[in-house]
PDB file of C-alpha atoms in Angstrom:
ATOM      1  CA  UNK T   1      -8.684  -3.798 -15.784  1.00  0.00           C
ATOM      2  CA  UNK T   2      -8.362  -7.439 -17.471  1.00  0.00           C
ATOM      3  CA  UNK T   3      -6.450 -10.332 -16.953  1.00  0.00           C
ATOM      4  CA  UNK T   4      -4.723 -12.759 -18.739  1.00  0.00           C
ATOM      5  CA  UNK T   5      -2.216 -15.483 -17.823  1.00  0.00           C
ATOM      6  CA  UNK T   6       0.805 -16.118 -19.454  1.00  0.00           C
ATOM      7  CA  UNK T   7       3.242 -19.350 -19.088  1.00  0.00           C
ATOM      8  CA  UNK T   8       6.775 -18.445 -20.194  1.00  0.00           C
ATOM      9  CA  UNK T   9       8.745 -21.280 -18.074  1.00  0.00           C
ATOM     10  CA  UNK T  10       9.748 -21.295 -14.531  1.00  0.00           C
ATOM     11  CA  UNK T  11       7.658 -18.076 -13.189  1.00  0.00           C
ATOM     12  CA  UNK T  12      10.146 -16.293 -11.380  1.00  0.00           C
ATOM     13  CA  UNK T  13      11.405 -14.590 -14.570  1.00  0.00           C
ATOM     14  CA  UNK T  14       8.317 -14.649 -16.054  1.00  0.00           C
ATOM     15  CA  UNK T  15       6.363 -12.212 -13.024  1.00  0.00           C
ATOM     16  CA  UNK T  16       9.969 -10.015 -12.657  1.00  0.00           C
ATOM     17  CA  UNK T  17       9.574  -9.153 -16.371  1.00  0.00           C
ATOM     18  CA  UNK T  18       6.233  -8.475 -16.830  1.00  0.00           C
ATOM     19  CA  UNK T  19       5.471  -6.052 -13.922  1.00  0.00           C
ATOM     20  CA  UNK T  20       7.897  -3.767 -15.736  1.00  0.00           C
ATOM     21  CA  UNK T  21       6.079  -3.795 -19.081  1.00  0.00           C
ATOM     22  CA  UNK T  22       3.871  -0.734 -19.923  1.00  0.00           C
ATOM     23  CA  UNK T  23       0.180  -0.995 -19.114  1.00  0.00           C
ATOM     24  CA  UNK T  24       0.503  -3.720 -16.469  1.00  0.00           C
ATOM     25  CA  UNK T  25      -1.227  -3.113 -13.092  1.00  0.00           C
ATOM     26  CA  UNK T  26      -0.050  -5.966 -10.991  1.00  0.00           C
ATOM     27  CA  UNK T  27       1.349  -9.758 -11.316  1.00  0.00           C
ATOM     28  CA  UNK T  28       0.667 -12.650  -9.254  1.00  0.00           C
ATOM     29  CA  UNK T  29       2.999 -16.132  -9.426  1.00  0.00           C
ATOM     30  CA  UNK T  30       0.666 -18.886 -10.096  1.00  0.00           C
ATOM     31  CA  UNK T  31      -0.467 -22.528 -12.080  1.00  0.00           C
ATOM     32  CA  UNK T  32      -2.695 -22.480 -15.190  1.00  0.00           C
ATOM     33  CA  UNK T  33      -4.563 -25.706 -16.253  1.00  0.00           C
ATOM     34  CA  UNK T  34      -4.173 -27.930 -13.769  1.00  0.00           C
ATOM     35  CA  UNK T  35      -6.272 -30.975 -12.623  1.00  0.00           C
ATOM     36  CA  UNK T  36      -6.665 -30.217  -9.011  1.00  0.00           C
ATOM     37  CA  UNK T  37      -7.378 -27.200  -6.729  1.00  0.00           C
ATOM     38  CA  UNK T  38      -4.084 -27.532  -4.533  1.00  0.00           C
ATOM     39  CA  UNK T  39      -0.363 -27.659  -5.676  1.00  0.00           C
ATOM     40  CA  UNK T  40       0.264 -30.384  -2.502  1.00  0.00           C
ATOM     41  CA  UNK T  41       2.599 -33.162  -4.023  1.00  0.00           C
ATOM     42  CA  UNK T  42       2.959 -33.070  -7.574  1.00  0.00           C
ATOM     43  CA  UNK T  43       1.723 -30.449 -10.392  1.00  0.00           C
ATOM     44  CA  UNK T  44      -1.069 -32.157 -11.799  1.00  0.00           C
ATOM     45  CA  UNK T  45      -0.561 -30.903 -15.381  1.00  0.00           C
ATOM     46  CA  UNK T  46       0.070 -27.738 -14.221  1.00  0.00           C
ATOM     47  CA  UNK T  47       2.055 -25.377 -16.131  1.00  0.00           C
ATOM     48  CA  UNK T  48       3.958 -22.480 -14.203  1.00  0.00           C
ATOM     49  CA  UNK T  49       2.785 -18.595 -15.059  1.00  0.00           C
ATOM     50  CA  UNK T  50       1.865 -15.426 -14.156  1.00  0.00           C
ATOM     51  CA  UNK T  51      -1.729 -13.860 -13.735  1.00  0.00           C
ATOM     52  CA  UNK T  52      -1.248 -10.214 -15.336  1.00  0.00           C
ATOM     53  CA  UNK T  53      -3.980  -7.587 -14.542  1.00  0.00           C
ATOM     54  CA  UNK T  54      -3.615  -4.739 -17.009  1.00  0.00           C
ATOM     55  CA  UNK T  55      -5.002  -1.617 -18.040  1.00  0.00           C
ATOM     56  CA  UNK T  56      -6.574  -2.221 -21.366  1.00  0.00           C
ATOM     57  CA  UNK T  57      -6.988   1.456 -22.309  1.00  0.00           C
ATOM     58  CA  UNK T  58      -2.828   1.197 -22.601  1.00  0.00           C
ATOM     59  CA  UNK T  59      -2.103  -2.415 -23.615  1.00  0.00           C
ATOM     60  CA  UNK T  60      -4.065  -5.421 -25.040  1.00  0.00           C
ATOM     61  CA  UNK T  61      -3.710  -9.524 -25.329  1.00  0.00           C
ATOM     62  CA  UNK T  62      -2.145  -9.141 -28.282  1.00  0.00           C
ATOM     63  CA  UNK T  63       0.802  -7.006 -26.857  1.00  0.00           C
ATOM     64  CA  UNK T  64       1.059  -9.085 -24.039  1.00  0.00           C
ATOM     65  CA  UNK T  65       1.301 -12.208 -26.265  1.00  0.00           C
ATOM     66  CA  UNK T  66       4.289  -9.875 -27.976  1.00  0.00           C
ATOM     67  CA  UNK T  67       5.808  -9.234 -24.692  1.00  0.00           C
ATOM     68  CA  UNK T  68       5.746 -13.369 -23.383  1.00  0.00           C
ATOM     69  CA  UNK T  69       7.658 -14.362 -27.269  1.00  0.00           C
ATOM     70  CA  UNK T  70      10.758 -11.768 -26.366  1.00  0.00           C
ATOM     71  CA  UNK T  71      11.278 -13.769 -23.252  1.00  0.00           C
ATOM     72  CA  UNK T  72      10.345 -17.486 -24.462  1.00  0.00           C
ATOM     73  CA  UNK T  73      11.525 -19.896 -26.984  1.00  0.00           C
ATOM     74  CA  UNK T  74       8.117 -20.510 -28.621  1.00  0.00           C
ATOM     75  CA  UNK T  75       9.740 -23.579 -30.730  1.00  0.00           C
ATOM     76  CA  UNK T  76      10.423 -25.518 -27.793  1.00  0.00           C
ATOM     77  CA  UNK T  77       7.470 -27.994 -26.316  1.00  0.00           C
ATOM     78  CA  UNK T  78       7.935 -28.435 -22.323  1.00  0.00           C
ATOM     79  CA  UNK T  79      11.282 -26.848 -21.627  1.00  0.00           C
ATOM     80  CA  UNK T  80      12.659 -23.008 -21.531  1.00  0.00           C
ATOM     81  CA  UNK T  81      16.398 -22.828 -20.303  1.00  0.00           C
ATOM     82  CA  UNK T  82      17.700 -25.584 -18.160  1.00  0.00           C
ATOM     83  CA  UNK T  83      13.813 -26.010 -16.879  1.00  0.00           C
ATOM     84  CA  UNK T  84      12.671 -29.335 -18.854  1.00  0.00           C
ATOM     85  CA  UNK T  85       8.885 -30.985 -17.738  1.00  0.00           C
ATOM     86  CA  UNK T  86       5.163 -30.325 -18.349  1.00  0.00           C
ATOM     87  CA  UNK T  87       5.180 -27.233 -15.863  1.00  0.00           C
ATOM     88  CA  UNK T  88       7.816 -25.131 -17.879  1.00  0.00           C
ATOM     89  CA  UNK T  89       5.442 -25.502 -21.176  1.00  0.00           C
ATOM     90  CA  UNK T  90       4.281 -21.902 -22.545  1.00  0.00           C
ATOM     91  CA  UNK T  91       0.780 -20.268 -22.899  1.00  0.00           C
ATOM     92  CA  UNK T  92      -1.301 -17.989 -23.143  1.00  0.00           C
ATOM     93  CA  UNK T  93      -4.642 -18.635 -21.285  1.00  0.00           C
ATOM     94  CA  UNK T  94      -8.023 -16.700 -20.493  1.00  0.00           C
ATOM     95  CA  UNK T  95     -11.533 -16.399 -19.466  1.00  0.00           C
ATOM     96  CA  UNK T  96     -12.106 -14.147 -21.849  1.00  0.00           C
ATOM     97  CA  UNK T  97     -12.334 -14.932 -25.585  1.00  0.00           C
ATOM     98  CA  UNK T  98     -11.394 -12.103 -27.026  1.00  0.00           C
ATOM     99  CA  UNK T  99      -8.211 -12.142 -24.829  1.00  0.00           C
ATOM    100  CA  UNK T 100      -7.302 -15.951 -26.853  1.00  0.00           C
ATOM    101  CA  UNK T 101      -8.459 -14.331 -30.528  1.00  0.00           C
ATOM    102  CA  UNK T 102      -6.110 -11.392 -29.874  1.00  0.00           C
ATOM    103  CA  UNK T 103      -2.941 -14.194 -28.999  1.00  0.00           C
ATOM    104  CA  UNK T 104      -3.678 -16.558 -31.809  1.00  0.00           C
ATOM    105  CA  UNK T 105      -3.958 -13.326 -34.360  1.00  0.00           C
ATOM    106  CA  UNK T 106      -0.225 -12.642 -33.179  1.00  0.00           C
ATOM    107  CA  UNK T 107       1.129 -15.781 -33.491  1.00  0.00           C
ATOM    108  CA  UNK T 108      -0.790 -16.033 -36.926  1.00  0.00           C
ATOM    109  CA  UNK T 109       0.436 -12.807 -38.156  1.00  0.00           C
ATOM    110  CA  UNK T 110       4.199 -14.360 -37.393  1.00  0.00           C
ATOM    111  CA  UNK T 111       6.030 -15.903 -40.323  1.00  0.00           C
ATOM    112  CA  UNK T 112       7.319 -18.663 -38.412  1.00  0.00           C
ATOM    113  CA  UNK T 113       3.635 -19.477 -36.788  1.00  0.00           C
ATOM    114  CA  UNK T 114       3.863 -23.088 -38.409  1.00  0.00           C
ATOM    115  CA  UNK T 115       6.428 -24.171 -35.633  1.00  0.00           C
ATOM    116  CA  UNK T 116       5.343 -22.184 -33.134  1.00  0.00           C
ATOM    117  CA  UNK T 117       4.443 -24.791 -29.618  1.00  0.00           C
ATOM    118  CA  UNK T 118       2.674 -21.669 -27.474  1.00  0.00           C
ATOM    119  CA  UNK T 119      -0.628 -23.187 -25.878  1.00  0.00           C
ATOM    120  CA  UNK T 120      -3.621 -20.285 -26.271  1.00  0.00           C
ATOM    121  CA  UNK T 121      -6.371 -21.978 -24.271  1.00  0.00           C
ATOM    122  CA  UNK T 122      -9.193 -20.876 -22.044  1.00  0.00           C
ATOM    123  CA  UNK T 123      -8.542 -20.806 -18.108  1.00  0.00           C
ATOM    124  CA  UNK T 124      -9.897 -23.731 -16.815  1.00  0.00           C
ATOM    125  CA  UNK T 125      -7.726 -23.606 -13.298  1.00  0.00           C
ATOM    126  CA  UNK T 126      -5.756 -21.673 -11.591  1.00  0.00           C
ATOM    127  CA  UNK T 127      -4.065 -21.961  -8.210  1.00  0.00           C
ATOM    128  CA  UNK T 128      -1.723 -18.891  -6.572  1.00  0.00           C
ATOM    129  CA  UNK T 129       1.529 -20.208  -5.796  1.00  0.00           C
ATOM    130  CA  UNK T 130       2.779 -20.072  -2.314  1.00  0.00           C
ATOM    131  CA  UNK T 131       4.361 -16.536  -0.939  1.00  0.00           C
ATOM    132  CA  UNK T 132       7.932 -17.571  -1.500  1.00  0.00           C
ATOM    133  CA  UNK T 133       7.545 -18.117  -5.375  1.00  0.00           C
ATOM    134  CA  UNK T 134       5.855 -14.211  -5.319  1.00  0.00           C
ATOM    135  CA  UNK T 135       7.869 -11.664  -6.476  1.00  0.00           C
ATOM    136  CA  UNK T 136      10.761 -13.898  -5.947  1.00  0.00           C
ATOM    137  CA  UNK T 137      13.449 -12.146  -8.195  1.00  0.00           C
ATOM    138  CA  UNK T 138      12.996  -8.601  -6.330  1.00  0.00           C
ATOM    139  CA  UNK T 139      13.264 -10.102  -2.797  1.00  0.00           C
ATOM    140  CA  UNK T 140      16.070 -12.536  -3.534  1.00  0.00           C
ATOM    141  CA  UNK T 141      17.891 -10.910  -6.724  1.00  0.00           C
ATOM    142  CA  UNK T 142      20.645 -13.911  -6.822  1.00  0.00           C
ATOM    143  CA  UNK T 143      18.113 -16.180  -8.319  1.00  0.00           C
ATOM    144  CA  UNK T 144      18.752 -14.045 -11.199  1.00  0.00           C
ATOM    145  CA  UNK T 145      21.464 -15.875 -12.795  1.00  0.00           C
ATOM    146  CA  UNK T 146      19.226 -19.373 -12.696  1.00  0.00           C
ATOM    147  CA  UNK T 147      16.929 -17.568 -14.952  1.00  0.00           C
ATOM    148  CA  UNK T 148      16.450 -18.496 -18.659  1.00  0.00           C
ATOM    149  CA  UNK T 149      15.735 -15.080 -19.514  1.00  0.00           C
ATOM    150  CA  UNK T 150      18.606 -12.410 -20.011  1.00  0.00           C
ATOM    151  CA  UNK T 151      19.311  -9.744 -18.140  1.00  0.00           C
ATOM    152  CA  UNK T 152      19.385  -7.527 -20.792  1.00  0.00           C
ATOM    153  CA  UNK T 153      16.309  -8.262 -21.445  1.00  0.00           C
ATOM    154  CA  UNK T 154      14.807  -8.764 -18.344  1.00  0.00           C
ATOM    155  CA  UNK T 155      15.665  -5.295 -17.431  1.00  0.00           C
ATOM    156  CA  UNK T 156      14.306  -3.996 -20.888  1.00  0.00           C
ATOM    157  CA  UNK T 157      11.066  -1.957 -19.688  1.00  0.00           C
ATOM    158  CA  UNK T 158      12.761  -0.921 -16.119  1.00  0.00           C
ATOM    159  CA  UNK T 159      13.320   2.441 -15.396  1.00  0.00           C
TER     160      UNK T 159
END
């Protein structure tokens, strides 16, 4: 199993569609690169994501990368949908080098890598976010339509 954390906007979306996508084991709502080790009061340069665990005989990094740009605008530098600030920036981030090689080979294989805004950075925080941002799409499924992501394509790897 590895792990890799992905920032894609506001998180809900985010964790609903990647624990559909093939070769993931398990998501977790969380913050990536902030400057403290609580999320009491502000976000501390936090930005929103979700900490995938996958099976790397299946998938890799580089797929995952592949799966965060069909639900992200990577153009657009601290905002996805209506969410605009710091926290809704994208990224890819890791312990693990190889993990950050693997996301920067995808976005440098892309034609359009020149504009692309994605952060691919090593993990240097992280802090779970509280129960009632976990999994919150599957227990309340009216949050839905607040979601930057389309259902079409939110759905896209369910069964």
């Amino acid at each position: 199993m590895e792990t890799i954390y992905l920032a894609g906007g506001c998180l809900w979306g985010v964790q609903h569609f990647m624990r559909s996508v093939p070769g993931v084991i398990s998501t977790e709502a969380g913050r990536a690169n902030g400057s403290t080790n609580t999320l009491d009061g502000d976000y501390d340069g936090y930005a929103e994501c979700v900490k995938v665990d996958f099976d790397e005989k299946l998938t890799s990094a580089y797929k995952m990368t592949e799966h965060l740009f069909e639900i992200i605008d990577p153009y657009s530098v601290n905002k996805q949908g209506v969410d605009v600030g710091l926290k809704y920036r994208t990224g890819v981030y890791s312990i693990c080098s190889r993990h950050l090689e693997e996301a920067r080979a995808f976005i440098d294989a892309r034609s359009d890598k020149d504009k692309i805004v994605v952060e691919v950075l090593p993990l240097t925080n992280y802090v779970r976010s509280a129960d009632e941002h976990q999994d919150r799409l599957e227990r309340i499924p009216e949050d839905c339509s607040y979601c930057h992501i389309p259902s079409e394509i939110m759905d896209k790897y369910r069964k």
